[in-house]
Amino acid sequence: MGLVPGIVHPYIGRRIGSAAVRRLALGGPSLDAWTAERLGLVDEVTDSPDAALDRLSAAIGRLGPDAVARYRALSAELPAGWASRATDAFHAAWTGPEAQTRMARWRDGLAPWLDDPWTS
């Protein structure tokens, strides 16, 4: 679409690795659920999401709330200024002519790119 995926990059990068997130961001193929699971983008592919959620809820329910809160705060730290710089880069791309043209093509039912190397 001509946009900058910088806002989600550090979060996804922590999950699947910086090289993998760069490859996906710079033109990687669309992913099915099993590939997303293999890469670590999703935890589980299931036909029984309620059962999977029940198992996860039970496991989390055994944890100490204070320790969980402290861990979440610690693991959420990003490099200083990342979110601001990523937001600025996204906005610059969003308002630029390239993204506007691509989004207009997509809105009109066309591919936002002229060719798709993943389906050729």
JSON list of C-alpha atoms in Angstrom, two decimals:
[
{"chain": "A", "resi": 1, "resn": "MET", "atom": "CA", "xyz": [0.00, 0.00, 0.00]},
{"chain": "A", "resi": 2, "resn": "GLY", "atom": "CA", "xyz": [3.00, 2.29, 0.22]},
{"chain": "A", "resi": 3, "resn": "LEU", "atom": "CA", "xyz": [2.77, 2.62, 4.00]},
{"chain": "A", "resi": 4, "resn": "VAL", "atom": "CA", "xyz": [5.41, 2.27, 6.71]},
{"chain": "A", "resi": 5, "resn": "PRO", "atom": "CA", "xyz": [4.79, -0.60, 9.15]},
{"chain": "A", "resi": 6, "resn": "GLY", "atom": "CA", "xyz": [7.07, 1.00, 11.72]},
{"chain": "A", "resi": 7, "resn": "ILE", "atom": "CA", "xyz": [4.56, 1.18, 14.55]},
{"chain": "A", "resi": 8, "resn": "VAL", "atom": "CA", "xyz": [4.12, -2.60, 14.76]},
{"chain": "A", "resi": 9, "resn": "HIS", "atom": "CA", "xyz": [7.70, -3.50, 13.77]},
{"chain": "A", "resi": 10, "resn": "PRO", "atom": "CA", "xyz": [9.21, -3.63, 17.28]},
{"chain": "A", "resi": 11, "resn": "TYR", "atom": "CA", "xyz": [6.34, -5.71, 18.64]},
{"chain": "A", "resi": 12, "resn": "ILE", "atom": "CA", "xyz": [6.30, -8.20, 15.79]},
{"chain": "A", "resi": 13, "resn": "GLY", "atom": "CA", "xyz": [10.10, -8.13, 15.62]},
{"chain": "A", "resi": 14, "resn": "ARG", "atom": "CA", "xyz": [10.31, -9.20, 19.24]},
{"chain": "A", "resi": 15, "resn": "ARG", "atom": "CA", "xyz": [7.96, -12.06, 18.46]},
{"chain": "A", "resi": 16, "resn": "ILE", "atom": "CA", "xyz": [9.41, -13.41, 15.19]},
{"chain": "A", "resi": 17, "resn": "GLY", "atom": "CA", "xyz": [12.79, -11.73, 14.87]},
{"chain": "A", "resi": 18, "resn": "SER", "atom": "CA", "xyz": [13.93, -8.59, 13.11]},
{"chain": "A", "resi": 19, "resn": "ALA", "atom": "CA", "xyz": [14.97, -10.27, 9.86]},
{"chain": "A", "resi": 20, "resn": "ALA", "atom": "CA", "xyz": [11.64, -12.08, 9.47]},
{"chain": "A", "resi": 21, "resn": "VAL", "atom": "CA", "xyz": [9.59, -8.95, 10.17]},
{"chain": "A", "resi": 22, "resn": "ARG", "atom": "CA", "xyz": [11.67, -6.96, 7.66]},
{"chain": "A", "resi": 23, "resn": "ARG", "atom": "CA", "xyz": [11.10, -9.63, 5.00]},
{"chain": "A", "resi": 24, "resn": "LEU", "atom": "CA", "xyz": [7.34, -9.57, 5.57]},
{"chain": "A", "resi": 25, "resn": "ALA", "atom": "CA", "xyz": [7.22, -5.77, 5.70]},
{"chain": "A", "resi": 26, "resn": "LEU", "atom": "CA", "xyz": [9.21, -5.42, 2.50]},
{"chain": "A", "resi": 27, "resn": "GLY", "atom": "CA", "xyz": [6.99, -7.50, 0.28]},
{"chain": "A", "resi": 28, "resn": "GLY", "atom": "CA", "xyz": [6.64, -10.90, 1.83]},
{"chain": "A", "resi": 29, "resn": "PRO", "atom": "CA", "xyz": [3.73, -13.11, 0.80]},
{"chain": "A", "resi": 30, "resn": "SER", "atom": "CA", "xyz": [0.31, -13.21, 2.42]},
{"chain": "A", "resi": 31, "resn": "LEU", "atom": "CA", "xyz": [0.30, -15.77, 5.21]},
{"chain": "A", "resi": 32, "resn": "ASP", "atom": "CA", "xyz": [-2.13, -18.54, 6.00]},
{"chain": "A", "resi": 33, "resn": "ALA", "atom": "CA", "xyz": [-2.84, -19.40, 9.64]},
{"chain": "A", "resi": 34, "resn": "TRP", "atom": "CA", "xyz": [-0.40, -22.32, 9.78]},
{"chain": "A", "resi": 35, "resn": "THR", "atom": "CA", "xyz": [2.47, -20.26, 8.39]},
{"chain": "A", "resi": 36, "resn": "ALA", "atom": "CA", "xyz": [1.67, -17.47, 10.86]},
{"chain": "A", "resi": 37, "resn": "GLU", "atom": "CA", "xyz": [1.79, -20.05, 13.66]},
{"chain": "A", "resi": 38, "resn": "ARG", "atom": "CA", "xyz": [5.10, -21.48, 12.41]},
{"chain": "A", "resi": 39, "resn": "LEU", "atom": "CA", "xyz": [6.60, -17.98, 12.34]},
{"chain": "A", "resi": 40, "resn": "GLY", "atom": "CA", "xyz": [5.33, -17.22, 15.83]},
{"chain": "A", "resi": 41, "resn": "LEU", "atom": "CA", "xyz": [2.79, -14.57, 14.83]},
{"chain": "A", "resi": 42, "resn": "VAL", "atom": "CA", "xyz": [-0.03, -16.59, 16.41]},
{"chain": "A", "resi": 43, "resn": "ASP", "atom": "CA", "xyz": [0.20, -19.00, 19.33]},
{"chain": "A", "resi": 44, "resn": "GLU", "atom": "CA", "xyz": [-2.23, -21.65, 18.14]},
{"chain": "A", "resi": 45, "resn": "VAL", "atom": "CA", "xyz": [-4.35, -22.55, 15.13]},
{"chain": "A", "resi": 46, "resn": "THR", "atom": "CA", "xyz": [-7.44, -24.38, 16.30]},
{"chain": "A", "resi": 47, "resn": "ASP", "atom": "CA", "xyz": [-10.96, -25.37, 15.33]},
{"chain": "A", "resi": 48, "resn": "SER", "atom": "CA", "xyz": [-11.95, -24.87, 18.99]},
{"chain": "A", "resi": 49, "resn": "PRO", "atom": "CA", "xyz": [-11.06, -21.29, 19.94]},
{"chain": "A", "resi": 50, "resn": "ASP", "atom": "CA", "xyz": [-13.22, -21.40, 23.08]},
{"chain": "A", "resi": 51, "resn": "ALA", "atom": "CA", "xyz": [-11.35, -24.44, 24.41]},
{"chain": "A", "resi": 52, "resn": "ALA", "atom": "CA", "xyz": [-7.98, -22.83, 23.60]},
{"chain": "A", "resi": 53, "resn": "LEU", "atom": "CA", "xyz": [-9.05, -19.64, 25.37]},
{"chain": "A", "resi": 54, "resn": "ASP", "atom": "CA", "xyz": [-10.21, -21.63, 28.40]},
{"chain": "A", "resi": 55, "resn": "ARG", "atom": "CA", "xyz": [-6.80, -23.39, 28.62]},
{"chain": "A", "resi": 56, "resn": "LEU", "atom": "CA", "xyz": [-4.94, -20.07, 28.33]},
{"chain": "A", "resi": 57, "resn": "SER", "atom": "CA", "xyz": [-7.20, -18.36, 30.88]},
{"chain": "A", "resi": 58, "resn": "ALA", "atom": "CA", "xyz": [-6.68, -21.21, 33.36]},
{"chain": "A", "resi": 59, "resn": "ALA", "atom": "CA", "xyz": [-2.90, -21.01, 32.95]},
{"chain": "A", "resi": 60, "resn": "ILE", "atom": "CA", "xyz": [-2.84, -17.23, 33.35]},
{"chain": "A", "resi": 61, "resn": "GLY", "atom": "CA", "xyz": [-5.20, -17.47, 36.33]},
{"chain": "A", "resi": 62, "resn": "ARG", "atom": "CA", "xyz": [-2.55, -19.40, 38.26]},
{"chain": "A", "resi": 63, "resn": "LEU", "atom": "CA", "xyz": [0.01, -16.58, 37.95]},
{"chain": "A", "resi": 64, "resn": "GLY", "atom": "CA", "xyz": [0.62, -13.90, 40.56]},
{"chain": "A", "resi": 65, "resn": "PRO", "atom": "CA", "xyz": [-1.09, -10.66, 39.46]},
{"chain": "A", "resi": 66, "resn": "ASP", "atom": "CA", "xyz": [1.64, -8.40, 40.86]},
{"chain": "A", "resi": 67, "resn": "ALA", "atom": "CA", "xyz": [4.40, -10.37, 39.14]},
{"chain": "A", "resi": 68, "resn": "VAL", "atom": "CA", "xyz": [2.45, -10.37, 35.86]},
{"chain": "A", "resi": 69, "resn": "ALA", "atom": "CA", "xyz": [1.95, -6.59, 36.05]},
{"chain": "A", "resi": 70, "resn": "ARG", "atom": "CA", "xyz": [5.64, -6.01, 36.74]},
{"chain": "A", "resi": 71, "resn": "TYR", "atom": "CA", "xyz": [6.69, -8.33, 33.91]},
{"chain": "A", "resi": 72, "resn": "ARG", "atom": "CA", "xyz": [4.31, -6.69, 31.45]},
{"chain": "A", "resi": 73, "resn": "ALA", "atom": "CA", "xyz": [5.63, -3.23, 32.34]},
{"chain": "A", "resi": 74, "resn": "LEU", "atom": "CA", "xyz": [9.23, -4.40, 31.97]},
{"chain": "A", "resi": 75, "resn": "SER", "atom": "CA", "xyz": [8.69, -6.25, 28.69]},
{"chain": "A", "resi": 76, "resn": "ALA", "atom": "CA", "xyz": [6.78, -3.33, 27.14]},
{"chain": "A", "resi": 77, "resn": "GLU", "atom": "CA", "xyz": [9.81, -1.03, 27.09]},
{"chain": "A", "resi": 78, "resn": "LEU", "atom": "CA", "xyz": [10.89, 0.11, 23.65]},
{"chain": "A", "resi": 79, "resn": "PRO", "atom": "CA", "xyz": [13.76, 2.29, 22.52]},
{"chain": "A", "resi": 80, "resn": "ALA", "atom": "CA", "xyz": [13.16, 5.92, 23.49]},
{"chain": "A", "resi": 81, "resn": "GLY", "atom": "CA", "xyz": [11.20, 7.84, 20.89]},
{"chain": "A", "resi": 82, "resn": "TRP", "atom": "CA", "xyz": [10.39, 4.80, 18.72]},
{"chain": "A", "resi": 83, "resn": "ALA", "atom": "CA", "xyz": [6.62, 5.24, 18.76]},
{"chain": "A", "resi": 84, "resn": "SER", "atom": "CA", "xyz": [6.87, 8.94, 17.90]},
{"chain": "A", "resi": 85, "resn": "ARG", "atom": "CA", "xyz": [9.30, 8.37, 15.02]},
{"chain": "A", "resi": 86, "resn": "ALA", "atom": "CA", "xyz": [7.26, 5.44, 13.70]},
{"chain": "A", "resi": 87, "resn": "THR", "atom": "CA", "xyz": [4.05, 7.48, 13.84]},
{"chain": "A", "resi": 88, "resn": "ASP", "atom": "CA", "xyz": [5.72, 10.34, 11.96]},
{"chain": "A", "resi": 89, "resn": "ALA", "atom": "CA", "xyz": [7.03, 7.97, 9.27]},
{"chain": "A", "resi": 90, "resn": "PHE", "atom": "CA", "xyz": [3.62, 6.32, 8.88]},
{"chain": "A", "resi": 91, "resn": "HIS", "atom": "CA", "xyz": [1.88, 9.69, 8.60]},
{"chain": "A", "resi": 92, "resn": "ALA", "atom": "CA", "xyz": [4.36, 10.93, 5.99]},
{"chain": "A", "resi": 93, "resn": "ALA", "atom": "CA", "xyz": [3.81, 7.81, 3.90]},
{"chain": "A", "resi": 94, "resn": "TRP", "atom": "CA", "xyz": [0.02, 7.85, 4.42]},
{"chain": "A", "resi": 95, "resn": "THR", "atom": "CA", "xyz": [-0.32, 11.39, 3.14]},
{"chain": "A", "resi": 96, "resn": "GLY", "atom": "CA", "xyz": [2.15, 10.96, 0.28]},
{"chain": "A", "resi": 97, "resn": "PRO", "atom": "CA", "xyz": [1.13, 10.51, -3.36]},
{"chain": "A", "resi": 98, "resn": "GLU", "atom": "CA", "xyz": [2.39, 6.93, -3.61]},
{"chain": "A", "resi": 99, "resn": "ALA", "atom": "CA", "xyz": [0.19, 5.62, -0.79]},
{"chain": "A", "resi": 100, "resn": "GLN", "atom": "CA", "xyz": [-2.76, 7.68, -1.94]},
{"chain": "A", "resi": 101, "resn": "THR", "atom": "CA", "xyz": [-2.54, 6.21, -5.44]},
{"chain": "A", "resi": 102, "resn": "ARG", "atom": "CA", "xyz": [-2.18, 2.67, -4.14]},
{"chain": "A", "resi": 103, "resn": "MET", "atom": "CA", "xyz": [-5.07, 3.03, -1.70]},
{"chain": "A", "resi": 104, "resn": "ALA", "atom": "CA", "xyz": [-7.27, 4.50, -4.44]},
{"chain": "A", "resi": 105, "resn": "ARG", "atom": "CA", "xyz": [-6.50, 1.47, -6.64]},
{"chain": "A", "resi": 106, "resn": "TRP", "atom": "CA", "xyz": [-7.38, -0.87, -3.76]},
{"chain": "A", "resi": 107, "resn": "ARG", "atom": "CA", "xyz": [-10.59, 1.07, -3.00]},
{"chain": "A", "resi": 108, "resn": "ASP", "atom": "CA", "xyz": [-11.55, 0.72, -6.67]},
{"chain": "A", "resi": 109, "resn": "GLY", "atom": "CA", "xyz": [-11.18, -3.06, -6.50]},
{"chain": "A", "resi": 110, "resn": "LEU", "atom": "CA", "xyz": [-7.74, -3.22, -8.13]},
{"chain": "A", "resi": 111, "resn": "ALA", "atom": "CA", "xyz": [-4.52, -4.53, -6.67]},
{"chain": "A", "resi": 112, "resn": "PRO", "atom": "CA", "xyz": [-2.59, -1.70, -5.01]},
{"chain": "A", "resi": 113, "resn": "TRP", "atom": "CA", "xyz": [0.48, -2.88, -6.97]},
{"chain": "A", "resi": 114, "resn": "LEU", "atom": "CA", "xyz": [0.81, -3.49, -10.65]},
{"chain": "A", "resi": 115, "resn": "ASP", "atom": "CA", "xyz": [2.00, -7.05, -10.35]},
{"chain": "A", "resi": 116, "resn": "ASP", "atom": "CA", "xyz": [2.22, -9.63, -7.56]},
{"chain": "A", "resi": 117, "resn": "PRO", "atom": "CA", "xyz": [5.43, -11.68, -7.58]},
{"chain": "A", "resi": 118, "resn": "TRP", "atom": "CA", "xyz": [3.94, -14.13, -5.08]},
{"chain": "A", "resi": 119, "resn": "THR", "atom": "CA", "xyz": [1.20, -15.28, -7.44]},
{"chain": "A", "resi": 120, "resn": "SER", "atom": "CA", "xyz": [3.24, -15.38, -10.65]}
]
